[in-house]
Short mmCIF file of C-alpha atoms and ligand atoms in Angstrom, two decimals:
data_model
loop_
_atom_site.label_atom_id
_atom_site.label_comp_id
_atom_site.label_asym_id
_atom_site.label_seq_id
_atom_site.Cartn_x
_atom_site.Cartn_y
_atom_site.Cartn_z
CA UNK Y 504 6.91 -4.81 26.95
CA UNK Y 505 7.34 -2.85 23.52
CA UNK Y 506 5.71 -4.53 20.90
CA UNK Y 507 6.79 -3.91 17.50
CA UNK Y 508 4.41 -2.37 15.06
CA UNK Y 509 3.21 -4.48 12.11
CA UNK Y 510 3.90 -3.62 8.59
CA UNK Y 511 0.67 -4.02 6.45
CA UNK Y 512 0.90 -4.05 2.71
CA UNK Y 513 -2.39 -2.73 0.79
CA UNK Y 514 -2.28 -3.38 -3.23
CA UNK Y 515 -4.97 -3.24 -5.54
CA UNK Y 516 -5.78 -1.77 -9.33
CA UNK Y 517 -4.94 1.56 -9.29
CA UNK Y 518 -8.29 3.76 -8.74
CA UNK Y 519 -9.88 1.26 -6.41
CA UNK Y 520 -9.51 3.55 -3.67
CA UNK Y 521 -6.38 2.24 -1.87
CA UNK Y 522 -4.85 5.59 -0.27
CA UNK Y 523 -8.67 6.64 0.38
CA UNK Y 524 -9.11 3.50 2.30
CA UNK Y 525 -6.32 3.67 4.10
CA UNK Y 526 -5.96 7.18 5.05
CA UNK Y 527 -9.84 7.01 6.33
CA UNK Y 528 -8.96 4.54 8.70
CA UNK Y 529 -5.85 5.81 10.05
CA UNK Y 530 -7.56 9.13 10.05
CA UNK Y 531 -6.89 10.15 13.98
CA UNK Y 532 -4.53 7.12 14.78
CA UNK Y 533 -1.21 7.78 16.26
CA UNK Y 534 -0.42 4.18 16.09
CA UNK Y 535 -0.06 3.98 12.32
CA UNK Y 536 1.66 5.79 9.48
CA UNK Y 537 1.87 5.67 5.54
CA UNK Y 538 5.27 5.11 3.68
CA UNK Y 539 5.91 7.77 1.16
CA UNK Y 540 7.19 6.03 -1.83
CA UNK Y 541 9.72 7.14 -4.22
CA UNK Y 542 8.66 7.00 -7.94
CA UNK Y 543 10.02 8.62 -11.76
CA UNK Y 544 6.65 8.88 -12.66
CA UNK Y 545 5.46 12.46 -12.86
CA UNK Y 546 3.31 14.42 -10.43
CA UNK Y 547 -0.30 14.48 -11.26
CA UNK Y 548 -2.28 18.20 -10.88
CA UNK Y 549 -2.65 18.45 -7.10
CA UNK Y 550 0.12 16.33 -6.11
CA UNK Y 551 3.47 17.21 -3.67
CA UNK Y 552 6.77 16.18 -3.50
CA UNK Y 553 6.45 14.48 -0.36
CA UNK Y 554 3.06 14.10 0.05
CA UNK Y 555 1.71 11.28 -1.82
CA UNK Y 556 5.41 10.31 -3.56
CA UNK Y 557 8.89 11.69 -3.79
CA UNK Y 558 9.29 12.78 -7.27
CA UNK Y 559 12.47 11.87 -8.20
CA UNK Y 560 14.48 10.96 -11.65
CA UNK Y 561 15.44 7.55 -12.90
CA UNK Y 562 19.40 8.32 -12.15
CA UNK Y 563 18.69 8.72 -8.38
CA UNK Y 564 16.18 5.58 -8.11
CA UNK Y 565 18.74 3.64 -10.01
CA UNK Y 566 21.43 4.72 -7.31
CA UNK Y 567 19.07 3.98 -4.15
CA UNK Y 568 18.53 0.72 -5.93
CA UNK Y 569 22.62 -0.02 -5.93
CA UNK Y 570 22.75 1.31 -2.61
CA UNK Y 571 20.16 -0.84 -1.06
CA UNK Y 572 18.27 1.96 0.01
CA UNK Y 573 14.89 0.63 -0.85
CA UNK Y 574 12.92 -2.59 0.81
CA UNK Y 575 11.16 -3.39 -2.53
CA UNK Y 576 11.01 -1.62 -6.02
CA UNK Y 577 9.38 -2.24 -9.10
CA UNK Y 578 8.13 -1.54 -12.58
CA UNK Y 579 4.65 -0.09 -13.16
CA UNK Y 580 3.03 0.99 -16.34
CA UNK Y 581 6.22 2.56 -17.74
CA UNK Y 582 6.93 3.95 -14.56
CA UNK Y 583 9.95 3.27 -11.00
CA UNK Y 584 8.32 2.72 -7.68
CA UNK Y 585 9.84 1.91 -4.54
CA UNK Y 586 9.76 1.95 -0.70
CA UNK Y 587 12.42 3.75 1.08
CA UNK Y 588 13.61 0.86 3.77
CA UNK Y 589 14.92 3.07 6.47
CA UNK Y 590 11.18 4.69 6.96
CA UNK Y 591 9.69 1.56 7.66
CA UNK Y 592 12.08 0.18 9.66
CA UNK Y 593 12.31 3.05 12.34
CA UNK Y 594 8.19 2.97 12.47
CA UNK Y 595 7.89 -0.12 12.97
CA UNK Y 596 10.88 -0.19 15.86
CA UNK Y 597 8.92 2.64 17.23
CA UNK Y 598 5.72 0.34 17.39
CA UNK Y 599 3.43 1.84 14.95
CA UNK Y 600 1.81 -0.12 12.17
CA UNK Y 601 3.16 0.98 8.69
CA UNK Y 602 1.05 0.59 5.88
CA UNK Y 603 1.92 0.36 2.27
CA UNK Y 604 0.11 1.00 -0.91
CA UNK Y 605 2.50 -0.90 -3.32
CA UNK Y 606 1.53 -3.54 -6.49
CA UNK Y 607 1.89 -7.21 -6.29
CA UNK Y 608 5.66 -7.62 -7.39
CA UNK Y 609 6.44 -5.42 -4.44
CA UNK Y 610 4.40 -6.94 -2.10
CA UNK Y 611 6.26 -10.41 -2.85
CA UNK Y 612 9.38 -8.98 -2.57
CA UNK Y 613 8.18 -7.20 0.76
CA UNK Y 614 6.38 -10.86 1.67
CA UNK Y 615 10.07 -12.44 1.23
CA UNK Y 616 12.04 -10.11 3.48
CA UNK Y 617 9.05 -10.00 6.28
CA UNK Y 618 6.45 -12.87 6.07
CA UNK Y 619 4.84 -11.52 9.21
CA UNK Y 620 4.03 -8.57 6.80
CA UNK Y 621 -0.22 -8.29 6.96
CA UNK Y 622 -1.39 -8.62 2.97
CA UNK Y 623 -4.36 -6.93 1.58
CA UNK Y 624 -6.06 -6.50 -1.23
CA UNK Y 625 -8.45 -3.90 -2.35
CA UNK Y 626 -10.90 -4.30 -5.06
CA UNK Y 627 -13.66 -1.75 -6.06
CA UNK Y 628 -17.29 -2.85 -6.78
CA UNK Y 629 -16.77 -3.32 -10.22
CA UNK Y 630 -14.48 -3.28 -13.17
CA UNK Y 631 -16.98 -0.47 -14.37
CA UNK Y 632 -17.11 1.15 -11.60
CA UNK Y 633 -13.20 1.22 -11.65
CA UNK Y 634 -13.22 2.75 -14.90
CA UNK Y 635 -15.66 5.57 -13.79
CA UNK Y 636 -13.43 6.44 -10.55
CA UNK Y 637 -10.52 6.69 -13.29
CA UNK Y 638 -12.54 9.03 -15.27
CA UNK Y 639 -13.53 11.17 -12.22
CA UNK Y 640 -10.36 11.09 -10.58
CA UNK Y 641 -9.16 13.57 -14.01
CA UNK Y 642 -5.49 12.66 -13.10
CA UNK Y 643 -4.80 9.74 -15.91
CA UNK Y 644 -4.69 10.00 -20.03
CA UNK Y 645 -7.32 8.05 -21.79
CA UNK Y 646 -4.49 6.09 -22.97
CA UNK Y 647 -3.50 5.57 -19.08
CA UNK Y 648 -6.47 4.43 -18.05
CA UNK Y 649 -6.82 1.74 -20.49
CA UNK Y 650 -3.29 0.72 -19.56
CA UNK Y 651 -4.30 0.80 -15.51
CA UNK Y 652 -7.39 -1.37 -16.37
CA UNK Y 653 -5.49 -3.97 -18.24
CA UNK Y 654 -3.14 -4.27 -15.74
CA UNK Y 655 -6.52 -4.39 -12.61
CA UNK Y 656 -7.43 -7.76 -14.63
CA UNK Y 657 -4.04 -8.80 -14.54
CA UNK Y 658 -3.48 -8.06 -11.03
CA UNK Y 659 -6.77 -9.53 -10.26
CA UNK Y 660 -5.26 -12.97 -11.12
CA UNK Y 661 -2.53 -12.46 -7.98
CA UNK Y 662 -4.58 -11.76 -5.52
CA UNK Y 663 -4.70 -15.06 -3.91
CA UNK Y 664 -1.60 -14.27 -2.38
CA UNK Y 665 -3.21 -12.17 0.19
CA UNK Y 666 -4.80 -12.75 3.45
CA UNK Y 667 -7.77 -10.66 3.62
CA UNK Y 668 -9.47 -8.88 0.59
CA UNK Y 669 -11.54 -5.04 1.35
CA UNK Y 670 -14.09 -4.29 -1.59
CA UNK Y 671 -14.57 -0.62 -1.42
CA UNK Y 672 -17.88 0.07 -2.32
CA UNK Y 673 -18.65 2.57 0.53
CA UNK Y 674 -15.47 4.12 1.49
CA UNK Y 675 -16.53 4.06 5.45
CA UNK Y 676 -17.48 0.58 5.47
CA UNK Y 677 -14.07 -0.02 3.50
CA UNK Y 678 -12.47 1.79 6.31
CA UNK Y 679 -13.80 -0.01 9.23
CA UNK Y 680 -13.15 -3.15 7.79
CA UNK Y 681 -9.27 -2.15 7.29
CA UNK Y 682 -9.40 -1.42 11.43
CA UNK Y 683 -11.40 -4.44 11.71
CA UNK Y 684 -8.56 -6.48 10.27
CA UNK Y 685 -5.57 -4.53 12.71
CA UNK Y 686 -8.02 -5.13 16.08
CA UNK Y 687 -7.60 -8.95 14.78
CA UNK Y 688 -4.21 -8.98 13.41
CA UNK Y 689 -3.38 -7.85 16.93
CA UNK Y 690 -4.63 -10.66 19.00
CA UNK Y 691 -3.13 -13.26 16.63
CA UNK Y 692 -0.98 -15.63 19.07
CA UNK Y 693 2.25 -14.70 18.30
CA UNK Y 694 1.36 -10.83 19.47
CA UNK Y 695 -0.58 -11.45 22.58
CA UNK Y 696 1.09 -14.68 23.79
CA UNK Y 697 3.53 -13.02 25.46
CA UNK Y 698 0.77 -12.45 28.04
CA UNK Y 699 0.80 -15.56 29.06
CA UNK Y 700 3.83 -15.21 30.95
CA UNK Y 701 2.44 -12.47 32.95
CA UNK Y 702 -0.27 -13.52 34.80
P1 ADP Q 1273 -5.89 4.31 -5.51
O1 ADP Q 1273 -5.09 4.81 -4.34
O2 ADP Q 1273 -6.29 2.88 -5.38
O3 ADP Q 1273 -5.27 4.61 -6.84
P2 ADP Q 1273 -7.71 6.54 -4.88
O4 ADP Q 1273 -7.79 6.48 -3.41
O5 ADP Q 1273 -6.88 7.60 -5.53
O6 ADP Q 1273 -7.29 5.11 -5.50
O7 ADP Q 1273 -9.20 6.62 -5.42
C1 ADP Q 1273 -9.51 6.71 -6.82
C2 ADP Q 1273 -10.69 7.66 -7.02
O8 ADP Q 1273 -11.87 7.03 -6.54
C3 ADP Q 1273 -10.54 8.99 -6.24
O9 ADP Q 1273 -11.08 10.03 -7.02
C4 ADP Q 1273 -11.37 8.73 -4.97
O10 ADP Q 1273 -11.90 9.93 -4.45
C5 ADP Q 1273 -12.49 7.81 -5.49
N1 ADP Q 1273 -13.00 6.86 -4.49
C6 ADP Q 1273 -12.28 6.19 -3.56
N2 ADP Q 1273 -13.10 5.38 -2.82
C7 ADP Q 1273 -14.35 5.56 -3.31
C8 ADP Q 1273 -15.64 5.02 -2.97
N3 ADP Q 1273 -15.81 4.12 -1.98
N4 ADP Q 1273 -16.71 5.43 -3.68
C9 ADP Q 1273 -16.56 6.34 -4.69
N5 ADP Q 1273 -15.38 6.90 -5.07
C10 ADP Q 1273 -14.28 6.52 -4.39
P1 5GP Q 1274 -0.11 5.50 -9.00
O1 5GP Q 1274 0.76 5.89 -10.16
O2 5GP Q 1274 -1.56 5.31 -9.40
O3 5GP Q 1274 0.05 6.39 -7.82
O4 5GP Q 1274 0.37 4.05 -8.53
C1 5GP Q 1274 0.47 3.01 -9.47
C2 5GP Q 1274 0.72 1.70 -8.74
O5 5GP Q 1274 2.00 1.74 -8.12
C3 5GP Q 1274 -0.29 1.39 -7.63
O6 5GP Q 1274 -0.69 0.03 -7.78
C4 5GP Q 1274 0.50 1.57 -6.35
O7 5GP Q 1274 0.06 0.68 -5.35
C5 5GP Q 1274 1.89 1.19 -6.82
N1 5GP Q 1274 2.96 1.74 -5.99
C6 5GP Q 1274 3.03 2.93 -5.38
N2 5GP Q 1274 4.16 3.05 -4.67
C7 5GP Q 1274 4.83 1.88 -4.83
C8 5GP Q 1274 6.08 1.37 -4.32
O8 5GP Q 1274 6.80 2.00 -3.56
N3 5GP Q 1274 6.42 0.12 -4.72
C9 5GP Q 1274 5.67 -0.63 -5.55
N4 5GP Q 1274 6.10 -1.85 -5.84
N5 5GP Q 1274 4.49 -0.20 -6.03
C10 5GP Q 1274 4.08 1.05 -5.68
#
């Protein structure tokens, strides 16, 4: 039997390390992929069209809005963000596990559509620390920061709608405990019961 791959959705304030996390765990897997998102905000030094985000302008999200073409979408710090639907759904009908690095009113929307979806939250150390990885990071405005670490405590106030929360201290540890959480997520009942009927 084919089992369908599960979609995981990984938010968290900006700067706590989610795509670090994540790509150091799937590092190597062929089992999982990342979404690409599409967002109008602008590419930071270092980024690709493609890469980390499809750059696009606020005509064309506003048209893949109307034409349904996104699983969630929202607002953040001035800024469009969505996930492209079609993406995840082939991946997942493939069987790999699709993760997403979205904020919280995408992961509701995404929680709606598929309440199977695995939720996780990642937190860094400290609000402090938070602020330093902002600073070192050299992509964000003073002003942007500020706005991103407003928003953390904000977002910090949602996160009980999550199943599992990752504090990334050290980023391997933060890793392992992201696979840790898939090698479980797998033997849940509803993914292994089908077993039962085979022996
Ligand atoms: P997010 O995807 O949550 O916005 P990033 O993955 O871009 O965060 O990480 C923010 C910054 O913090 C990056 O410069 C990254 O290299 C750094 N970082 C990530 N994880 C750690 C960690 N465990 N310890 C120290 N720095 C980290
Ligand atoms: P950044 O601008 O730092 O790359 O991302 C800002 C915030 O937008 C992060 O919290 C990130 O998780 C979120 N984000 C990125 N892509 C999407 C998306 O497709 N949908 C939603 N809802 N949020 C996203």
């Amino acid at each position: 039997m084919k089992e369908n791959g599960r979609l995981i959705v990984i938010s968290g304030p900006s700067g706590a390390g989610k795509s670090s996390v994540v790509f150091r765990a799937i590092e190597g897997r062929d089992d999982a992929c990342f979404s690409i998102s599409v967002t109008t905000r602008k590419a930071r030094p270092g980024e690709q069209d493609g890469k980390e985000y499809f750059f696009i302008d606020q005509q064309r999200f506003d048209k893949m809005v109307a034409d349904d073409e996104l699983l969630e979408h929202a607002t953040y710090v001035g800024n469009s963000y969505g996930t492209p639907r079609r993406f995840v759904e082939d991946k997942l009908a493939e069987g790999k596990n699709v993760f997403l690095d979205i904020e919280v009113q995408g992961a509701r929307q995404v929680s709606v559509k598929m309440p199977e979806a695995v939720k996780i939250f990642i937190i860094p150390p400290t609000l402090e620390e938070l602020k330093k990885r902002l600073i070192l990071r050299g992509t964000d405005s003073a002003e942007t920061i500020e706005g991103r670490l407003i928003r953390a405590r904000e977002e910090y106030g949602e996160a009980d709608f999550y199943d599992y929360i990752i504090i990334n201290d050290d980023l391997d540890e933060a890793a392992q405990e992201l696979n840790a959480i898939l090698k479980a997520e797998k033997c849940r009942y509803p993914y292994r019961s089908y077993k039962l009927a085979e022996v």
